CSV table of C-alpha atoms and ligand atoms in Angstrom, one decimal:
chain,number,residue,atom,x,y,z
Y,97,MET,CA,-87.3,91.9,61.8
Y,98,ILE,CA,-90.8,93.3,61.9
Y,99,LEU,CA,-91.3,95.8,59.0
Y,100,TYR,CA,-94.0,98.4,58.4
Y,101,ALA,CA,-95.0,100.5,55.4
Y,102,ALA,CA,-95.3,104.1,56.5
Y,103,PRO,CA,-98.2,106.3,56.0
Y,104,MET,CA,-97.4,108.7,53.2
Y,105,GLU,CA,-100.1,111.2,52.1
Y,106,GLY,CA,-100.8,111.1,48.4
Y,107,ILE,CA,-98.6,108.0,47.9
Y,108,THR,CA,-99.5,105.0,50.0
Y,109,SER,CA,-103.2,104.9,49.0
Y,110,TYR,CA,-105.2,101.7,49.0
Y,111,ILE,CA,-104.3,101.3,45.3
Y,112,TRP,CA,-100.6,101.4,46.2
Y,113,ARG,CA,-101.1,99.0,49.2
Y,114,ARG,CA,-103.0,96.5,47.1
Y,115,ALA,CA,-100.5,96.5,44.2
Y,116,HIS,CA,-97.6,96.4,46.7
Y,117,SER,CA,-98.8,93.5,48.7
Y,118,HIS,CA,-99.7,91.6,45.5
Y,119,TRP,CA,-96.1,91.8,44.1
Y,120,TYR,CA,-94.0,92.0,47.3
Y,121,PRO,CA,-93.9,90.1,50.6
Y,122,GLY,CA,-92.3,91.3,53.8
Y,123,ILE,CA,-94.6,94.0,55.2
Y,124,ASP,CA,-96.2,93.3,58.5
Y,125,LYS,CA,-98.5,96.4,58.7
Y,126,TYR,CA,-99.5,99.0,56.2
Y,127,PHE,CA,-100.5,102.4,57.7
Y,128,THR,CA,-102.9,104.6,55.8
Y,129,PRO,CA,-102.0,108.3,55.2
Y,130,PHE,CA,-103.5,110.4,57.9
Y,131,LEU,CA,-107.3,110.8,58.1
Y,132,THR,CA,-109.1,113.8,59.5
Y,133,LEU,CA,-112.7,114.8,60.1
Y,134,GLY,CA,-114.4,117.2,57.8
Y,135,LYS,CA,-116.5,120.1,59.1
Y,136,GLY,CA,-119.7,118.0,59.3
Y,137,LYS,CA,-117.7,115.5,61.5
Y,138,GLY,CA,-117.6,112.9,58.8
Y,139,PHE,CA,-114.7,111.4,56.8
Y,140,LYS,CA,-114.4,112.8,53.3
Y,141,THR,CA,-115.1,110.5,50.4
Y,142,ARG,CA,-111.4,109.9,49.7
Y,143,GLU,CA,-110.7,109.1,53.3
Y,144,LYS,CA,-113.7,106.7,53.6
Y,145,SER,CA,-112.4,105.0,50.5
Y,146,GLU,CA,-109.0,104.5,52.2
Y,147,ILE,CA,-110.5,102.5,55.1
Y,148,LEU,CA,-113.4,100.8,53.3
Y,149,PRO,CA,-112.9,97.1,54.3
Y,150,ASP,CA,-113.5,96.0,50.7
Y,151,HIS,CA,-110.5,98.1,49.6
Y,152,ASN,CA,-108.2,96.5,52.2
Y,153,ARG,CA,-109.4,92.9,52.2
Y,154,GLY,CA,-106.8,90.5,53.6
Y,155,LEU,CA,-104.3,93.3,54.3
Y,156,PRO,CA,-102.9,94.2,57.7
Y,157,VAL,CA,-103.9,97.8,57.6
Y,158,VAL,CA,-103.7,100.4,60.4
Y,159,PRO,CA,-105.7,103.6,59.9
Y,160,GLN,CA,-103.8,106.7,61.0
Y,161,ILE,CA,-105.6,109.8,62.2
Y,162,LEU,CA,-104.6,113.4,62.7
Y,163,THR,CA,-106.3,115.4,65.4
Y,164,SER,CA,-105.6,117.3,68.7
Y,165,ARG,CA,-109.2,117.0,69.9
Y,166,ALA,CA,-110.0,114.0,72.2
Y,167,ASP,CA,-113.7,114.1,71.1
Y,168,ASP,CA,-112.7,113.8,67.4
Y,169,PHE,CA,-110.3,111.1,68.2
Y,170,ILE,CA,-113.0,109.1,70.0
Y,171,LEU,CA,-115.5,109.7,67.1
Y,172,MET,CA,-113.0,108.6,64.5
Y,173,GLY,CA,-111.8,105.7,66.6
Y,174,ARG,CA,-115.3,104.3,67.0
Y,175,ARG,CA,-116.0,104.5,63.3
Y,176,ILE,CA,-112.7,102.8,62.6
Y,177,ALA,CA,-113.5,100.0,65.1
Y,178,ASP,CA,-117.0,99.6,63.6
Y,179,LEU,CA,-115.3,98.9,60.3
Y,180,GLY,CA,-113.4,96.0,62.0
Y,181,TYR,CA,-110.0,97.5,62.5
Y,182,ASP,CA,-108.3,96.4,65.8
Y,183,GLU,CA,-105.6,99.2,65.7
Y,184,MET,CA,-105.5,102.9,65.1
Y,185,ASN,CA,-102.5,105.2,65.0
Y,186,LEU,CA,-102.2,108.9,66.1
Y,187,ASN,CA,-100.1,111.1,63.9
Y,188,LEU,CA,-97.7,113.2,66.2
Y,189,GLY,CA,-95.1,113.8,63.5
Y,190,CYS,CA,-96.5,115.8,60.6
Y,191,PRO,CA,-94.3,118.9,60.2
Y,192,SER,CA,-96.4,120.7,57.6
Y,193,PRO,CA,-96.8,124.4,58.7
Y,194,THR,CA,-100.6,124.4,58.2
Y,195,VAL,CA,-100.9,121.3,60.5
Y,196,VAL,CA,-98.4,122.5,63.1
Y,197,LYS,CA,-100.2,125.9,63.3
Y,198,LYS,CA,-103.3,124.1,64.5
Y,199,GLY,CA,-101.4,122.3,67.2
Y,200,LYS,CA,-101.7,118.9,65.4
Y,201,GLY,CA,-99.1,116.4,64.2
Y,202,SER,CA,-95.7,117.4,65.5
Y,203,GLY,CA,-97.3,120.7,66.5
Y,204,PHE,CA,-98.9,118.8,69.4
Y,205,LEU,CA,-95.5,117.9,70.8
Y,206,LYS,CA,-94.8,121.4,71.9
Y,207,ASP,CA,-97.3,121.2,74.7
Y,208,PRO,CA,-96.7,117.9,76.6
Y,209,ASP,CA,-99.2,118.8,79.4
Y,210,THR,CA,-102.1,119.2,76.9
Y,211,LEU,CA,-100.9,116.0,75.2
Y,212,CYS,CA,-101.1,114.2,78.5
Y,213,ARG,CA,-104.7,115.4,79.2
Y,214,PHE,CA,-105.6,114.4,75.7
Y,215,PHE,CA,-104.3,110.8,76.3
Y,216,GLU,CA,-106.2,110.7,79.7
Y,217,ALA,CA,-109.4,111.6,77.9
Y,218,ILE,CA,-109.1,109.1,75.1
Y,219,PHE,CA,-108.0,106.1,77.3
Y,220,LYS,CA,-110.8,107.0,79.7
Y,221,ALA,CA,-113.3,106.8,76.8
Y,222,GLY,CA,-112.0,103.3,75.9
Y,223,GLU,CA,-115.2,101.7,75.0
Y,224,GLY,CA,-115.9,101.2,71.3
Y,225,LEU,CA,-112.3,102.1,70.3
Y,226,PRO,CA,-110.0,99.7,68.5
Y,227,GLU,CA,-108.2,97.4,71.0
Y,228,LYS,CA,-104.8,98.8,70.1
Y,229,ILE,CA,-103.8,102.5,70.0
Y,230,SER,CA,-100.3,103.4,68.8
Y,231,VAL,CA,-98.6,106.7,68.2
Y,232,LYS,CA,-96.2,107.8,65.5
Y,233,THR,CA,-94.1,110.6,67.0
Y,234,ARG,CA,-91.1,112.8,66.2
Y,235,LEU,CA,-88.3,113.3,68.9
Y,236,GLY,CA,-89.6,116.7,69.6
Y,237,VAL,CA,-90.1,120.2,68.1
Y,238,GLU,CA,-86.7,121.9,68.4
Y,239,ASP,CA,-84.3,119.5,70.2
Y,240,GLY,CA,-84.1,115.7,70.2
Y,241,CYS,CA,-83.8,115.6,74.0
Y,242,GLU,CA,-87.5,116.6,74.2
Y,243,ILE,CA,-88.2,112.9,73.6
Y,244,ARG,CA,-87.3,112.1,77.2
Y,245,ARG,CA,-90.3,114.0,78.6
Y,246,LEU,CA,-92.5,112.6,75.8
Y,247,ILE,CA,-91.5,109.0,76.5
Y,248,GLU,CA,-92.3,109.6,80.2
Y,249,ILE,CA,-95.8,110.6,79.1
Y,250,TYR,CA,-96.2,107.7,76.6
Y,251,ASN,CA,-95.1,105.4,79.4
Y,252,GLN,CA,-98.1,106.4,81.5
Y,253,PHE,CA,-100.6,105.1,78.9
Y,254,PRO,CA,-101.4,101.7,77.4
Y,255,PHE,CA,-100.2,102.3,73.9
Y,256,SER,CA,-99.6,99.2,71.8
Y,257,GLU,CA,-96.4,100.6,70.4
Y,258,VAL,CA,-94.5,103.9,69.8
Y,259,ILE,CA,-93.2,104.6,66.3
Y,260,ILE,CA,-90.4,107.1,66.4
Y,261,HIS,CA,-89.3,109.1,63.4
Y,262,ALA,CA,-85.8,110.1,64.6
Y,263,ARG,CA,-86.0,113.7,63.6
Y,264,VAL,CA,-87.5,116.8,65.3
Y,265,GLN,CA,-90.2,119.1,63.7
Y,266,LYS,CA,-87.7,121.7,62.6
Y,267,ASP,CA,-85.7,119.1,60.6
Y,268,LEU,CA,-88.7,118.4,58.3
Y,269,TYR,CA,-87.4,115.4,56.3
Y,270,LYS,CA,-83.8,116.6,55.9
Y,271,GLY,CA,-80.5,116.2,57.6
Y,272,ALA,CA,-79.1,113.3,59.5
Y,273,VAL,CA,-81.4,111.3,61.8
Y,274,ARG,CA,-80.7,111.8,65.5
Y,275,MET,CA,-79.6,108.4,66.6
Y,276,ALA,CA,-78.4,109.3,70.1
Y,277,ASP,CA,-81.8,110.7,71.1
Y,278,PHE,CA,-83.5,107.7,69.5
Y,279,ARG,CA,-81.3,105.4,71.6
Y,280,ASP,CA,-82.3,107.3,74.7
Y,281,ALA,CA,-86.0,106.9,73.8
Y,282,LEU,CA,-85.5,103.2,73.1
Y,283,LYS,CA,-84.0,102.6,76.5
Y,284,ALA,CA,-86.6,104.6,78.4
Y,285,SER,CA,-89.7,103.3,76.7
Y,286,LEU,CA,-91.9,100.8,78.4
Y,287,HIS,CA,-93.7,100.1,75.1
Y,288,PRO,CA,-92.5,98.3,71.9
Y,289,VAL,CA,-90.6,100.9,69.9
Y,290,VAL,CA,-90.5,101.0,66.1
Y,291,TYR,CA,-87.7,103.0,64.4
Y,292,ASN,CA,-88.4,105.2,61.4
Y,293,GLY,CA,-86.0,107.4,59.3
Y,294,ASP,CA,-83.7,107.1,56.3
Y,295,ILE,CA,-83.8,103.3,55.7
Y,296,PHE,CA,-83.0,102.8,52.0
Y,297,THR,CA,-81.0,99.5,52.0
Y,298,GLY,CA,-80.4,96.4,54.0
Y,299,ALA,CA,-77.0,97.9,55.0
Y,300,ASP,CA,-79.0,100.8,56.7
Y,301,VAL,CA,-80.8,98.2,58.8
Y,302,GLU,CA,-77.5,96.6,59.8
Y,303,LYS,CA,-76.1,100.0,60.8
Y,304,LEU,CA,-79.1,100.7,62.8
Y,305,THR,CA,-78.8,97.4,64.7
Y,306,ASP,CA,-75.1,98.0,65.2
Y,307,HIS,CA,-75.7,101.5,66.5
Y,308,THR,CA,-78.5,100.6,68.8
Y,309,GLY,CA,-77.8,97.0,69.6
Y,310,TYR,CA,-74.4,96.3,70.8
Y,311,ARG,CA,-71.1,97.8,72.0
Y,312,GLU,CA,-67.8,96.1,72.0
Y,313,ALA,CA,-66.6,95.3,75.5
Y,314,GLU,CA,-63.0,95.3,76.5
Y,315,PRO,CA,-61.1,92.4,75.0
Y,316,SER,CA,-60.9,89.6,77.5
Y,317,GLY,CA,-58.6,86.6,77.2
Y,318,GLY,CA,-57.6,87.6,73.7
Y,319,GLN,CA,-61.2,87.6,72.5
Y,320,VAL,CA,-63.3,90.6,71.7
Y,321,ALA,CA,-66.5,90.0,73.6
Y,322,VAL,CA,-69.7,91.6,72.3
Y,323,GLU,CA,-72.3,92.3,74.9
Y,324,ARG,CA,-75.6,94.2,75.1
Y,325,SER,CA,-75.6,97.7,76.5
Y,326,PRO,CA,-77.8,98.2,79.6
Y,327,GLY,CA,-81.5,98.7,78.9
Y,328,ARG,CA,-83.2,97.8,75.7
Y,329,CYS,CA,-81.0,98.1,72.7
Y,330,GLU,CA,-82.8,97.1,69.5
Y,331,PRO,CA,-86.0,98.5,68.1
Y,332,ASP,CA,-88.9,96.0,67.9
Y,333,GLY,CA,-89.4,96.9,64.3
Y,334,ILE,CA,-88.6,99.3,61.5
Y,335,MET,CA,-91.0,101.5,59.5
Y,336,LEU,CA,-90.0,102.0,55.9
Y,337,ALA,CA,-91.1,105.2,54.0
Y,338,ARG,CA,-89.3,106.9,51.1
Y,339,GLY,CA,-87.0,103.9,50.8
Y,340,LEU,CA,-89.9,101.6,50.1
Y,341,ILE,CA,-91.5,103.9,47.6
Y,342,ALA,CA,-88.2,104.1,45.7
Y,343,ASN,CA,-87.6,100.4,45.9
Y,344,PRO,CA,-90.9,98.5,46.6
Y,345,GLN,CA,-88.8,95.3,47.0
Y,346,LEU,CA,-86.9,96.8,50.0
Y,347,ALA,CA,-88.7,94.8,52.7
Y,348,GLU,CA,-88.2,91.5,50.9
Y,349,MET,CA,-84.5,92.4,50.3
Y,350,ILE,CA,-84.0,93.2,54.0
Y,351,GLN,CA,-85.7,89.9,55.0
Y,352,THR,CA,-84.1,87.6,52.4
Y,353,GLY,CA,-81.3,89.4,50.7
Y,354,SER,CA,-83.0,88.9,47.3
Y,355,ARG,CA,-81.7,90.6,44.1
Y,356,LYS,CA,-83.6,93.5,42.6
Y,357,ASP,CA,-86.1,92.1,40.1
Y,358,ILE,CA,-87.0,94.5,37.3
Y,359,LEU,CA,-89.8,92.3,35.8
Y,360,ARG,CA,-91.6,92.4,39.2
Y,361,LEU,CA,-91.1,96.1,39.3
Y,362,LYS,CA,-92.8,96.4,36.0
Y,363,GLY,CA,-95.7,94.1,37.2
Y,364,PHE,CA,-96.1,96.3,40.3
Y,365,HIS,CA,-95.9,99.5,38.2
Y,366,ASP,CA,-98.5,98.4,35.7
Y,367,GLU,CA,-101.0,97.3,38.4
Y,368,LEU,CA,-100.5,100.7,40.1
Y,369,ALA,CA,-101.0,102.6,36.9
Y,370,ASP,CA,-104.1,100.5,36.0
Y,371,GLY,CA,-105.5,101.0,39.4
Y,372,TYR,CA,-105.2,104.8,39.3
Y,373,GLU,CA,-106.5,104.9,35.8
Y,374,GLU,CA,-109.6,102.9,36.9
Y,375,ILE,CA,-110.5,105.1,39.9
Y,376,MET,CA,-109.5,108.6,38.7
Y,377,SER,CA,-111.5,110.7,36.3
Y,378,GLY,CA,-109.4,111.8,33.3
Y,379,ASP,CA,-105.9,110.4,32.7
Y,380,ARG,CA,-104.2,113.5,33.9
Y,381,ASN,CA,-104.9,112.7,37.5
Y,382,ALA,CA,-103.6,109.2,37.1
Y,383,LEU,CA,-100.6,110.5,35.3
Y,384,TYR,CA,-99.9,113.0,38.1
Y,385,LYS,CA,-100.0,110.1,40.6
Y,386,MET,CA,-97.6,108.1,38.6
Y,387,LYS,CA,-95.2,111.0,38.1
Y,388,GLU,CA,-95.1,111.4,41.9
Y,389,ILE,CA,-94.2,107.7,42.2
Y,390,TRP,CA,-91.4,108.1,39.6
Y,391,SER,CA,-89.8,110.9,41.6
Y,392,TYR,CA,-89.0,108.2,44.1
Y,393,LEU,CA,-88.4,105.2,41.8
Y,394,LEU,CA,-85.8,107.1,39.8
Y,395,LEU,CA,-83.7,107.6,42.9
Y,396,GLU,CA,-82.8,103.9,42.4
Y,397,PHE,CA,-81.9,104.4,38.8
Y,398,PRO,CA,-79.6,107.4,38.7
Y,399,GLU,CA,-78.6,106.6,35.1
Y,400,ALA,CA,-82.2,107.0,33.8
Y,401,LYS,CA,-82.1,110.8,33.7
Y,402,LYS,CA,-83.4,111.0,30.1
Y,403,THR,CA,-86.3,108.7,30.8
Y,404,GLY,CA,-87.1,110.7,33.9
Y,405,LYS,CA,-87.2,113.9,31.8
Y,406,LYS,CA,-89.5,112.2,29.3
Y,407,ILE,CA,-91.8,111.0,32.0
Y,408,ARG,CA,-92.0,114.4,33.6
Y,409,LYS,CA,-92.9,116.0,30.2
Y,410,SER,CA,-95.5,113.4,29.2
Y,411,VAL,CA,-99.1,114.8,29.1
Y,412,HIS,CA,-101.1,111.6,28.3
Y,413,LEU,CA,-101.2,108.2,29.9
Y,414,GLN,CA,-100.8,106.5,26.6
Y,415,GLU,CA,-97.6,108.4,25.8
Y,416,TYR,CA,-96.4,107.8,29.4
Y,417,ARG,CA,-97.0,104.1,29.2
Y,418,GLN,CA,-95.0,103.9,26.0
Y,419,ILE,CA,-92.0,105.7,27.6
Y,420,VAL,CA,-92.0,103.4,30.7
Y,421,ASP,CA,-92.6,100.2,28.7
Y,422,GLU,CA,-89.6,101.0,26.5
Y,423,TRP,CA,-87.5,101.7,29.6
Y,424,PHE,CA,-88.5,98.5,31.4
Y,425,LEU,CA,-87.8,96.5,28.3
Y,426,SER,CA,-84.3,97.9,28.0
Y,427,GLU,CA,-83.6,97.5,31.7
Y,428,ALA,CA,-84.8,93.8,31.5
Y,429,GLU,CA,-82.6,93.2,28.5
Y,430,ASN,CA,-79.6,94.6,30.4
Y,431,GLU,CA,-80.4,92.5,33.4
Y,432,TYR,CA,-80.9,89.1,31.8
L,791,FMN,C1,-94.8,112.8,50.8
L,791,FMN,C2,-94.8,112.4,52.3
L,791,FMN,C3,-96.1,112.1,52.9
L,791,FMN,C4,-96.1,111.7,54.2
L,791,FMN,N1,-97.3,111.5,54.8
L,791,FMN,C5,-97.4,111.1,56.1
L,791,FMN,C6,-98.6,110.8,56.8
L,791,FMN,O1,-99.7,110.9,56.2
L,791,FMN,N2,-98.6,110.4,58.1
L,791,FMN,C7,-97.4,110.3,58.8
L,791,FMN,O2,-97.4,109.9,60.0
L,791,FMN,N3,-96.2,110.5,58.2
L,791,FMN,C8,-96.2,110.9,56.9
L,791,FMN,N4,-95.0,111.1,56.3
L,791,FMN,C9,-93.7,110.8,57.0
L,791,FMN,C10,-93.3,109.3,56.7
L,791,FMN,O3,-94.2,108.4,57.2
L,791,FMN,C11,-91.9,109.0,57.4
L,791,FMN,O4,-92.0,109.3,58.8
L,791,FMN,C12,-90.8,110.0,56.8
L,791,FMN,O5,-90.8,110.0,55.4
L,791,FMN,C13,-89.4,109.5,57.4
L,791,FMN,O6,-89.1,108.2,57.0
L,791,FMN,P1,-88.0,107.9,55.8
L,791,FMN,O7,-86.8,108.7,56.1
L,791,FMN,O8,-87.8,106.5,55.8
L,791,FMN,O9,-88.7,108.4,54.5
L,791,FMN,C14,-94.9,111.5,55.0
L,791,FMN,C15,-93.7,111.8,54.3
L,791,FMN,C16,-93.6,112.2,53.0
L,791,FMN,C17,-92.3,112.4,52.3
């Protein structure tokens, strides 16, 4: 199974990508959090730093951009190609009200005709852009059936793949994913389709394959035959987001069924904390980053409520490191 690490603003920075790929195998592509153009039509320092080749050496990284202007897309695309990237991704999923209000992210989905003209302009420009252009889309704005019209539009253009977060804008990140609409999209798409939404375990992947892949046919001759439904049934890949932040070993566990390894989690954690401490001014900023990561990591350790509280209350990196070192030690002792 092809597995991607999702773009997550504020979380999947180059520091996270480097630490993750150092400690864990299994990710076929890492997507950057969305990049935008500043007023002077340049990338901001932080965004430049995300796509600097030196910061991503040896990693399969796809820069993601957020815009609703074809000229800005082309400008960003050429810069991204100049840096040596062969793929860029367009964000059509962000549900944040400030983004949506400007008709960007999932806000762009409410106007399919404008979207279509935007695609005409960027594919006409072609030259100097990365060879592959992919989209990350939601199913629509209000209703999952909007994806049918959107897929008709995506089908008209040479996208390298279509990544679908199986929710609509108004769902934000909550509620059940809309599998029936995702299945419709999968069958109708002429492009490779990558699934995204609520994958936290290997069992979630199996459920997804069961739901989208096969149906039981009528028993014949005493045997239950299993056959493919008409049309395409399985996604070409899966994009992992919150599940991978909560359990950085998730891709490996999906691929190999390996057991959770607490010592590796500590190695990954320490490299991440060191990385943030090195690039951020003052330890408060690095601490803030680490607290954000723990809001996900702790989902995997529901019994660690007290430690979670101590981490949240810590005000200095040194104090924080002591708390997590003690916790990792006791977890490792329990495990071995
Ligand atoms: C904190 C946070 C930041 C995110 N940033 C981005 C982003 O920059 N670009 C993007 O396309 N999606 C972004 N997403 C959406 C995720 O990539 C993913 O589509 C979403 O979390 C659903 O997948 P999941 O249910 O596996 O978490 C973000 C989500 C969260 C929670």
